[in-house]
Short mmCIF file of C-alpha atoms and ligand atoms in Angstrom, two decimals:
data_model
loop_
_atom_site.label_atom_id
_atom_site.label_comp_id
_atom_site.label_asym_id
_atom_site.label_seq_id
_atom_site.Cartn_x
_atom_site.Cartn_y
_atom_site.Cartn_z
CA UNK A 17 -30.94 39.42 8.88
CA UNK A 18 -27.71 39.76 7.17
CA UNK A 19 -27.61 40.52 3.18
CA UNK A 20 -25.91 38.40 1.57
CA UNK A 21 -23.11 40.89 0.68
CA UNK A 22 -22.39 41.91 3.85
CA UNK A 23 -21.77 38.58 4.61
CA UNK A 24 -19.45 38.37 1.69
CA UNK A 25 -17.64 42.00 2.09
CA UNK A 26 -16.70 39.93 5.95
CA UNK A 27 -14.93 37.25 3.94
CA UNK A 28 -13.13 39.45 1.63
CA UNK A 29 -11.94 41.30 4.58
CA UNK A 30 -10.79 38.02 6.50
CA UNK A 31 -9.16 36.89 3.47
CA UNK A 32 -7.05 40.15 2.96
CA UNK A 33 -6.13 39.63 6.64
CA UNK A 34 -8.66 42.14 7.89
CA UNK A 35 -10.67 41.94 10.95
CA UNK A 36 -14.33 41.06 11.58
CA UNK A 37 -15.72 41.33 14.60
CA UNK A 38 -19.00 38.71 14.59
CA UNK A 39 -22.23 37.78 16.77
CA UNK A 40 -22.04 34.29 18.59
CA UNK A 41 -24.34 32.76 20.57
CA UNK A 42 -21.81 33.87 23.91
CA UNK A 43 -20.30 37.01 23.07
CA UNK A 44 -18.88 38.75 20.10
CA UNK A 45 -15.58 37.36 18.44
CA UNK A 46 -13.09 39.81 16.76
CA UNK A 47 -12.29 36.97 14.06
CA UNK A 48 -9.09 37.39 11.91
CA UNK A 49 -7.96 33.85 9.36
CA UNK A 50 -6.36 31.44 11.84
CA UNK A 51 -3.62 30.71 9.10
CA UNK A 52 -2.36 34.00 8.74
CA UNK A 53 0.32 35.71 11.40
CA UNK A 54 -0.28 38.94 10.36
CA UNK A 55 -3.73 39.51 10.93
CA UNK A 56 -3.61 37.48 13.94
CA UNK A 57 -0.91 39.95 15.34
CA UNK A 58 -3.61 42.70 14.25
CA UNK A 59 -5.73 40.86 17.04
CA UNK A 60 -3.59 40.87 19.67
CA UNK A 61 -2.62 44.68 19.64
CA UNK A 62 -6.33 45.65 18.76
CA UNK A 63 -7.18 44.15 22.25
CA UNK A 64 -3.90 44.72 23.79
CA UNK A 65 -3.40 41.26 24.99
CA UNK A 66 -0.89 39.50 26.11
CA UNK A 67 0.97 36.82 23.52
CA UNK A 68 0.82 34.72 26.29
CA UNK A 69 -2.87 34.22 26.22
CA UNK A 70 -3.99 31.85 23.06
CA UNK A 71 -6.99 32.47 21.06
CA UNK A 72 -10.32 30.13 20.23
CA UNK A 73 -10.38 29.37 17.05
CA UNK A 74 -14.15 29.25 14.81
CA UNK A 75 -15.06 27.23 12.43
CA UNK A 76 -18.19 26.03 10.62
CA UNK A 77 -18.45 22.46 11.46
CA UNK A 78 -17.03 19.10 12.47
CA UNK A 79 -15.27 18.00 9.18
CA UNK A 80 -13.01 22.14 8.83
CA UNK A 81 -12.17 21.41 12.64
CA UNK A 82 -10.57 18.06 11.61
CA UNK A 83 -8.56 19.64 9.29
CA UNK A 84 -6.88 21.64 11.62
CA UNK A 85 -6.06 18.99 14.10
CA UNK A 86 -3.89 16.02 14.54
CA UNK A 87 -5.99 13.97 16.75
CA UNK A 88 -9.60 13.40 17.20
CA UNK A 89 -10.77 11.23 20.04
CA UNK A 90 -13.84 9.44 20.68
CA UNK A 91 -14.25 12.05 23.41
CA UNK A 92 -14.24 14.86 20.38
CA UNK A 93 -16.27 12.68 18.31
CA UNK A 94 -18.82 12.46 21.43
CA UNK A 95 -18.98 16.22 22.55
CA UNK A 96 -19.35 17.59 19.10
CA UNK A 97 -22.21 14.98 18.05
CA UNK A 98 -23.78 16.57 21.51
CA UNK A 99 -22.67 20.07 21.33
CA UNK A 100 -21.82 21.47 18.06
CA UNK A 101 -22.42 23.42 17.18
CA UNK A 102 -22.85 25.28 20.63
CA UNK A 103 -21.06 27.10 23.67
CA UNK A 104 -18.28 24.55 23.84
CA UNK A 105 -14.57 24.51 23.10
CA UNK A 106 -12.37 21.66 22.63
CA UNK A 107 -8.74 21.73 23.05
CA UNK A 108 -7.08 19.30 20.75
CA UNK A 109 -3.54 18.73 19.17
CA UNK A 110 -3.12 21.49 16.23
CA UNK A 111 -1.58 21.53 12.87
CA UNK A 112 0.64 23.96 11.16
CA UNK A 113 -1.46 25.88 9.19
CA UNK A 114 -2.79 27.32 12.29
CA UNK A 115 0.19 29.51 13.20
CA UNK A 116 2.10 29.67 16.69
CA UNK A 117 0.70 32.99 17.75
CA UNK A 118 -3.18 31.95 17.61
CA UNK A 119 -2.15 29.36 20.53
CA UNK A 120 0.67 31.35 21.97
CA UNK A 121 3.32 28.75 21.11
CA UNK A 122 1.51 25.83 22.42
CA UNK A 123 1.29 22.89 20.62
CA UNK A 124 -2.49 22.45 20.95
CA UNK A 125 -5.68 24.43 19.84
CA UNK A 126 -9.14 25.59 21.22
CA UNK A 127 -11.78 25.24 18.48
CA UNK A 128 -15.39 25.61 18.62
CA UNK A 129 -18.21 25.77 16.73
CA UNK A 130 -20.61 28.47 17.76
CA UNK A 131 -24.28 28.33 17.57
CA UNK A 132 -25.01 31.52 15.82
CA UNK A 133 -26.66 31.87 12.39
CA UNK A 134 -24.61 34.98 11.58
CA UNK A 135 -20.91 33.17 12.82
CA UNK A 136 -22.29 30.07 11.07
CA UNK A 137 -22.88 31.78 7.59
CA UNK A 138 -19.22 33.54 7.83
CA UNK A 139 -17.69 30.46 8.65
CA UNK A 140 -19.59 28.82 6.08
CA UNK A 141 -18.32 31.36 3.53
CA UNK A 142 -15.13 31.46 4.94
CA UNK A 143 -14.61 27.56 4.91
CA UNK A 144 -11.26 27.81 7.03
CA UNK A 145 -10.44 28.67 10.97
CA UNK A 146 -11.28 32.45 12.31
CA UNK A 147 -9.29 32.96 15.20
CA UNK A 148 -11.63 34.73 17.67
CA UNK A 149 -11.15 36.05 21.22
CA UNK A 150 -13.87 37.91 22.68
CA UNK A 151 -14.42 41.45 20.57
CA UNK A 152 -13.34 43.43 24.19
CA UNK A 153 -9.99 45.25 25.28
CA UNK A 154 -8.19 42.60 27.21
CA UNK A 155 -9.09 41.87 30.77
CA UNK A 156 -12.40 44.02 30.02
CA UNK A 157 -15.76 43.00 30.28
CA UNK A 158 -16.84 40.78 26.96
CA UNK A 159 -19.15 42.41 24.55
CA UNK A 160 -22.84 41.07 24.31
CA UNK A 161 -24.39 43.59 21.53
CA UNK A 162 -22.78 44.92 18.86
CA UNK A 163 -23.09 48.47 19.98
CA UNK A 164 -20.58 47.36 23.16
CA UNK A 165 -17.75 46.28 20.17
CA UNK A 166 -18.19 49.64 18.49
CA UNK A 167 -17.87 51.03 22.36
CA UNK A 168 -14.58 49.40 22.69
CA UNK A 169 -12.96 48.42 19.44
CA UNK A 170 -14.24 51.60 17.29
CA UNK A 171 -12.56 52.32 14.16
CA UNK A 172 -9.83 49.66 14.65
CA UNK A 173 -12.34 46.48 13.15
CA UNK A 174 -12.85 46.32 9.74
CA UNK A 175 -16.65 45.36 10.01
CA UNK A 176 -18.83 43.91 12.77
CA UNK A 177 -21.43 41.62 12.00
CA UNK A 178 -24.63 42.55 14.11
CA UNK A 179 -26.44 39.63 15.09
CA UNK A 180 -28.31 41.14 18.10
CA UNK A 181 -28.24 40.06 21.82
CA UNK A 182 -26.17 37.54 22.88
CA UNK A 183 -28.35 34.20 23.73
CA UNK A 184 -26.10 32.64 26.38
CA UNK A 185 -24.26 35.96 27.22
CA UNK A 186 -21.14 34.44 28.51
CA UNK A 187 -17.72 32.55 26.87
CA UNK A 188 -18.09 28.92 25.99
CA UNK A 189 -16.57 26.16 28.49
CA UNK A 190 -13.01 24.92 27.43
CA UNK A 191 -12.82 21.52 27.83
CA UNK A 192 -8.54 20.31 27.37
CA UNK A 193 -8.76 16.46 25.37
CA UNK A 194 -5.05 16.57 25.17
CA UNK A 195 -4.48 14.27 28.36
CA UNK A 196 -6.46 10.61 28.32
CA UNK A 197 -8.45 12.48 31.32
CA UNK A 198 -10.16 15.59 30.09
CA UNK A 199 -10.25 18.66 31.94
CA UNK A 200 -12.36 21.93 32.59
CA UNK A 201 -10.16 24.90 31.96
CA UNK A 202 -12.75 27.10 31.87
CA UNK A 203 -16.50 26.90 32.97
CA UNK A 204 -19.18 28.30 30.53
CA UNK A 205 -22.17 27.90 28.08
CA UNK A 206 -22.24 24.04 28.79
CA UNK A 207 -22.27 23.19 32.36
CA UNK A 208 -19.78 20.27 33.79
CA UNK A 209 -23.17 18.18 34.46
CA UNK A 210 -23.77 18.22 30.87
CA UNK A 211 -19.84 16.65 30.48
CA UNK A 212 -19.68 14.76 32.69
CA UNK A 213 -22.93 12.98 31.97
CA UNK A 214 -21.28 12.37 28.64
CA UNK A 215 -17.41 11.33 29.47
CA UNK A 216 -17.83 10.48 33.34
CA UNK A 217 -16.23 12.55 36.39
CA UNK A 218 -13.99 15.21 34.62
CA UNK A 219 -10.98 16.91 35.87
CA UNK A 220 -11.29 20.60 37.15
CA UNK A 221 -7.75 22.78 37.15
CA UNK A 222 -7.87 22.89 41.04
CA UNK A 223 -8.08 19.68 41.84
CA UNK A 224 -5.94 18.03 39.44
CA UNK A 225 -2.06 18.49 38.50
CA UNK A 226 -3.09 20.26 35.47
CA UNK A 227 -0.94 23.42 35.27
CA UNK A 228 -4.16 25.26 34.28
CA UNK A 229 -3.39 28.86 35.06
CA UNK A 230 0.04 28.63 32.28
CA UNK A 231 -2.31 26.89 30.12
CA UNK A 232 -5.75 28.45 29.93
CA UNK A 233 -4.88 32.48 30.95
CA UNK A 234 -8.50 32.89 31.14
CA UNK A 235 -8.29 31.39 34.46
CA UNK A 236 -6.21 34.20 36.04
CA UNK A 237 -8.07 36.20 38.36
CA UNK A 238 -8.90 39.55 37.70
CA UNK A 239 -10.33 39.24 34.18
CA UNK A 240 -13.99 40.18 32.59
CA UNK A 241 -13.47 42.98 35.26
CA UNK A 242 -15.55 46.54 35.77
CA UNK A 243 -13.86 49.75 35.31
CA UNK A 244 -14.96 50.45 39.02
CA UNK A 245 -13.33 48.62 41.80
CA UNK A 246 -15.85 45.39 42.23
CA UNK A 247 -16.41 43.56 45.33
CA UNK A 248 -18.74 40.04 45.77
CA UNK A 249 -20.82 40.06 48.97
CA UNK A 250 -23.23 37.70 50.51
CA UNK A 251 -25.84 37.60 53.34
CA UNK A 252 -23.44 37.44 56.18
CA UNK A 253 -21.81 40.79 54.73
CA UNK A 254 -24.67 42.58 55.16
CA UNK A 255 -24.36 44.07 58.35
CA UNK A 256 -20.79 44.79 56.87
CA UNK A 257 -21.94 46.73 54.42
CA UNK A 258 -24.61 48.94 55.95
CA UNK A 259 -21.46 50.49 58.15
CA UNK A 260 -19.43 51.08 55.16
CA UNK A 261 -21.56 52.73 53.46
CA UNK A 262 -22.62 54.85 55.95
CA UNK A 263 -19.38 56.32 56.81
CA UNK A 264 -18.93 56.79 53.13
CA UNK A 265 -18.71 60.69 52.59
CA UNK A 266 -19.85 61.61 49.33
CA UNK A 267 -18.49 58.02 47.30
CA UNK A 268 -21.93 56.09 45.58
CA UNK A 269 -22.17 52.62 44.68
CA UNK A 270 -24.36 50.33 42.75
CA UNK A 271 -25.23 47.29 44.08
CA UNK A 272 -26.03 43.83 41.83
CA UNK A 273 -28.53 41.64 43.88
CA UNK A 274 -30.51 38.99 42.89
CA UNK A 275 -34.17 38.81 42.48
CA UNK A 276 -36.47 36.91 45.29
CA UNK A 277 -33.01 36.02 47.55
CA UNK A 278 -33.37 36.41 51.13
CA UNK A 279 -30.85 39.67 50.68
CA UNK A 280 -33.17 41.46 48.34
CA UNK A 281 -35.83 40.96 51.11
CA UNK A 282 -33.51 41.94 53.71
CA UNK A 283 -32.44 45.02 51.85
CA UNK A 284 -35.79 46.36 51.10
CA UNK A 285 -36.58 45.80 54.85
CA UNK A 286 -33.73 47.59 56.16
CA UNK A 287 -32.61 49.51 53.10
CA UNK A 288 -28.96 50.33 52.79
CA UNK A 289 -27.65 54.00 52.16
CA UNK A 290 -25.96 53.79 48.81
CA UNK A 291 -25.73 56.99 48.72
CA UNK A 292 -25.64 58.38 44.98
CA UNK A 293 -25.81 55.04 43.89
CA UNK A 294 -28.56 52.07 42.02
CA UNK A 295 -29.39 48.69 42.74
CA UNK A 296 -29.46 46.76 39.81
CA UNK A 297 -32.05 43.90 40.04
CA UNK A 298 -30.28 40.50 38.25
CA UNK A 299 -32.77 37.55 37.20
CA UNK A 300 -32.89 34.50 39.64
CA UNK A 301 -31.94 31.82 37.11
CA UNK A 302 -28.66 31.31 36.22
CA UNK A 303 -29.30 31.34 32.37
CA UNK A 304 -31.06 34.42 32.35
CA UNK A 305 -28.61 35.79 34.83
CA UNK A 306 -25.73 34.93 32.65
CA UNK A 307 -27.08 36.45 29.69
CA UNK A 308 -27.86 39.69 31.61
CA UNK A 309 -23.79 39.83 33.77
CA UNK A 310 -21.67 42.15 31.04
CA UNK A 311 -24.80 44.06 30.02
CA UNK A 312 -24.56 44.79 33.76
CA UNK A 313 -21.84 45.13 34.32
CA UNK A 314 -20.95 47.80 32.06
CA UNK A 315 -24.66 50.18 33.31
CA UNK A 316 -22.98 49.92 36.39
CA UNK A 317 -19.82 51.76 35.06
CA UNK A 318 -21.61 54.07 33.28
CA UNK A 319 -22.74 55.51 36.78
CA UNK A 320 -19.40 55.97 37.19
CA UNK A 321 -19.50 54.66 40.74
CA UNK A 322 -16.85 54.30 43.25
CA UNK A 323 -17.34 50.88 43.52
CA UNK A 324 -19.73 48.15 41.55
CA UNK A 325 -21.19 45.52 44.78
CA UNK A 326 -22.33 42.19 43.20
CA UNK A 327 -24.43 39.59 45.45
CA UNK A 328 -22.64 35.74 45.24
CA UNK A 329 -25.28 33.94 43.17
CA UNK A 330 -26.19 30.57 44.75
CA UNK A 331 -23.12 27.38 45.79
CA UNK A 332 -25.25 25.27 43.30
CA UNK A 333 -23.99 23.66 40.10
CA UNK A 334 -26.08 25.14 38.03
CA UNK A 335 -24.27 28.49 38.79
CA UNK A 336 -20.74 27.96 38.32
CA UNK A 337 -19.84 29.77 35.15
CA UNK A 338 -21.80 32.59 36.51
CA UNK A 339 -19.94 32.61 39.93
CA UNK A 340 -16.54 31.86 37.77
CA UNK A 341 -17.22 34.93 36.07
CA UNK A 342 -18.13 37.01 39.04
CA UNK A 343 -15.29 35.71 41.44
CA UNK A 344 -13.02 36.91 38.04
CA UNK A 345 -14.50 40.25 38.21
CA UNK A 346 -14.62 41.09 41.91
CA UNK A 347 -12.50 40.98 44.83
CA UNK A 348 -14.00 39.20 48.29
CA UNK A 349 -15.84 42.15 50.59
CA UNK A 350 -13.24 41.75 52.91
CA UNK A 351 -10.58 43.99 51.12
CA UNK A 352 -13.06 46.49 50.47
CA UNK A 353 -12.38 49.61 52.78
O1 TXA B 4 -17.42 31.94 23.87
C1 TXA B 4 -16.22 32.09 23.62
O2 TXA B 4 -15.38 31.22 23.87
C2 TXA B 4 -15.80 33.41 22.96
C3 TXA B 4 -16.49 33.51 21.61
C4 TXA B 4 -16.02 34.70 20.82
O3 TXA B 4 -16.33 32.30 20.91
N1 TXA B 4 -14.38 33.48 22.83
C5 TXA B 4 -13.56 33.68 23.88
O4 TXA B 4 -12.24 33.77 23.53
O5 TXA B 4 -13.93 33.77 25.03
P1 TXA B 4 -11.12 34.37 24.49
O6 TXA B 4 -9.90 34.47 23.65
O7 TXA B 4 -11.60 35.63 25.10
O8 TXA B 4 -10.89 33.25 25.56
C6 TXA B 4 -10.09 32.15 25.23
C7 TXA B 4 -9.98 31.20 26.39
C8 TXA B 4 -8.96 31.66 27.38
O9 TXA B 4 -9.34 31.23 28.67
C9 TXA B 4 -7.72 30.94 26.88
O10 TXA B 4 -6.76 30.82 27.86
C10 TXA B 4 -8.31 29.59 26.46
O11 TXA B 4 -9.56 29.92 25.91
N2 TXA B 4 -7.50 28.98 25.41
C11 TXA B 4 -7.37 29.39 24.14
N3 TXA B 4 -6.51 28.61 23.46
C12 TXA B 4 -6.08 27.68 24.32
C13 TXA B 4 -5.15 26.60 24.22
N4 TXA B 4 -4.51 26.34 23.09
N5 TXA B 4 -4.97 25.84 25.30
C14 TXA B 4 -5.62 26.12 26.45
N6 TXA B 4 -6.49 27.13 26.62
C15 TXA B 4 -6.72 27.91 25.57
MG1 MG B 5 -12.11 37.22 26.51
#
């Protein structure tokens, strides 16, 4: 897929501190060398994020991560023998090489080893740790081709690694092994069932003391967000909605529901005046929905709508990256006016 040259122009770049933004199997990194402060301060004003918020760090497999961490429980030993390489990141004690801005002062790190033959081969190449957030403008939606990193990142990457559609289509889970009782700080590409059925009952940020939101930023509301104001509505709402939109003058909106619910029934019975707007049909499992959510989310604010309506995917387990990520994105129906 990828010449080998190509492959090797991406490692010359990372090594001269460049950036190179790279396929995974969740969304695209924008990868700079972990050990180096300059190009990791190239990362954080390409994206304009906050220093606050620390980055994942990449690497090829089990034996680089150990390198670049002071502990390694049985609970790391465990997940990676499951998961690695895969959509999950552990949070473990760091060393120095990796340098204070990558984890935003804190003493630990979030490493992962993603699942993608492209990311694979550059790490392989590479043999050290790529710090990589998502390839997006912070608090943006996260880019699942590489035609959405040229969108948003242009001419300030060095080179972007095409490795096609995301498979998963959303960030990895975060998992914190810092404590003696690990914790979720972010749902994702493996699902707390998965976890749990490994380590037994896990921690999640709201129910525990952790003090998540300081921790893992990713947890702050209003991130992964539309352009257009976003709202999350469910059955009850419907009735809700019909009379808001009809006393819309002249705004359209595009509504996300999901195939074979009872709403998309009850909306092609009684349909609702969008006016100018689309409804987006989203797939009715929650892996093929995830995969599909930024692609979506970004044809809906190309229709430059005056607001983006998303349906709450089911209260079941199996959901709850996907509902994470919408609940992120959207505000409750109730503050829409
Ligand atoms: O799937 C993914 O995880 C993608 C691909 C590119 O690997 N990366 C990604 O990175 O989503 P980013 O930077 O957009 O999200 C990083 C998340 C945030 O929620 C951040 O707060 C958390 O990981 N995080 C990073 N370092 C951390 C640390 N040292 N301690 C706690 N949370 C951390
Ligand atoms: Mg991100």
């Amino acid at each position: 897929m990828h010449g080998h040259s190509e492959i090797e122009r991406a490692v010359e770049i990372l090594r001269s501190g460049g950036l190179v933004a790279f396929a995974t199997e969740t969304v695209y990194g924008l990868g700079a060398d972990a050990t180096n402060p300059r190009a990791v301060g190239r990362v954080f004003a390409v994206k304009g994020r906050l220093a606050s918020n620390p980055l994942i760090v990449h690497v090829a497999d089990v034996s680089i991560a150990r390198r670049y961490v002071t502990a390694w429980p049985e609970s790391a030993e465990l997940l990676s023998r499951s998961f690695w390489p895969g959509p999950l990141t552990m949070v473990l004690p760091k060393t120095e090489q990796i340098v204070p801005a990558v984890t935003a002062g804190l003493p630990a790190v979030a490493i992962r080893c993603p699942d993608h033959p492209v990311a694979l081969e550059l790490l392989q190449k590479f043999a050290g740790p790529v710090a990589a957030p998502s390839a997006n403008r912070s608090n943006r939606v996260s880019p699942t081709t590489a035609e959405h990193v040229r969108r948003d990142l242009g001419d300030n990457v060095d080179l972007i690694l095409d490795g096609g559609d995301c498979r998963v289509g959303i960030e990895s889970t975060v998992i914190d092994l810092t404590s003696s009782r690990p914790a979720i700080l972010r749902p994702g590409g493996i699902s707390r069932q998965r976890l749990e059925q490994l380590l037994g009952p896990l921690e999640s940020p709201a129910a525990s003391q952790h003090p998540a939101p300081a921790l893992s930023p990713g947890l702050q509301p209003v991130h992964y967000a539309p352009a257009a104001p976003a709202f999350r509505f469910g059955v009850s709402d419907l009735t809700r909605l019909q009379n808001l939109f009809r006393s819309q003058l002249g705004r359209s909106n595009v509504l996300l529901i999901i195939d074979g619910t009872e709403l998309a029934t009850q909306l092609r019975e009684s349909p609702i005046p969008i006016n100018s707007g689309a409804i987006i049909v989203m797939p009715a499992s929650a892996d093929d929905y995830a995969r599909r959510l930024y692609a979506a989310f970004r044809e809906a604010d190309e229709q430059r709508p005056s607001a983006i309506w998303v349906q709450q995917p089911p209260h079941e387990t199996s959901w709850d990256a996907v509902r994470d990520r919408i609940a992120r994105a959207t505000r409750p129906v109730l503050d829409a006016s």
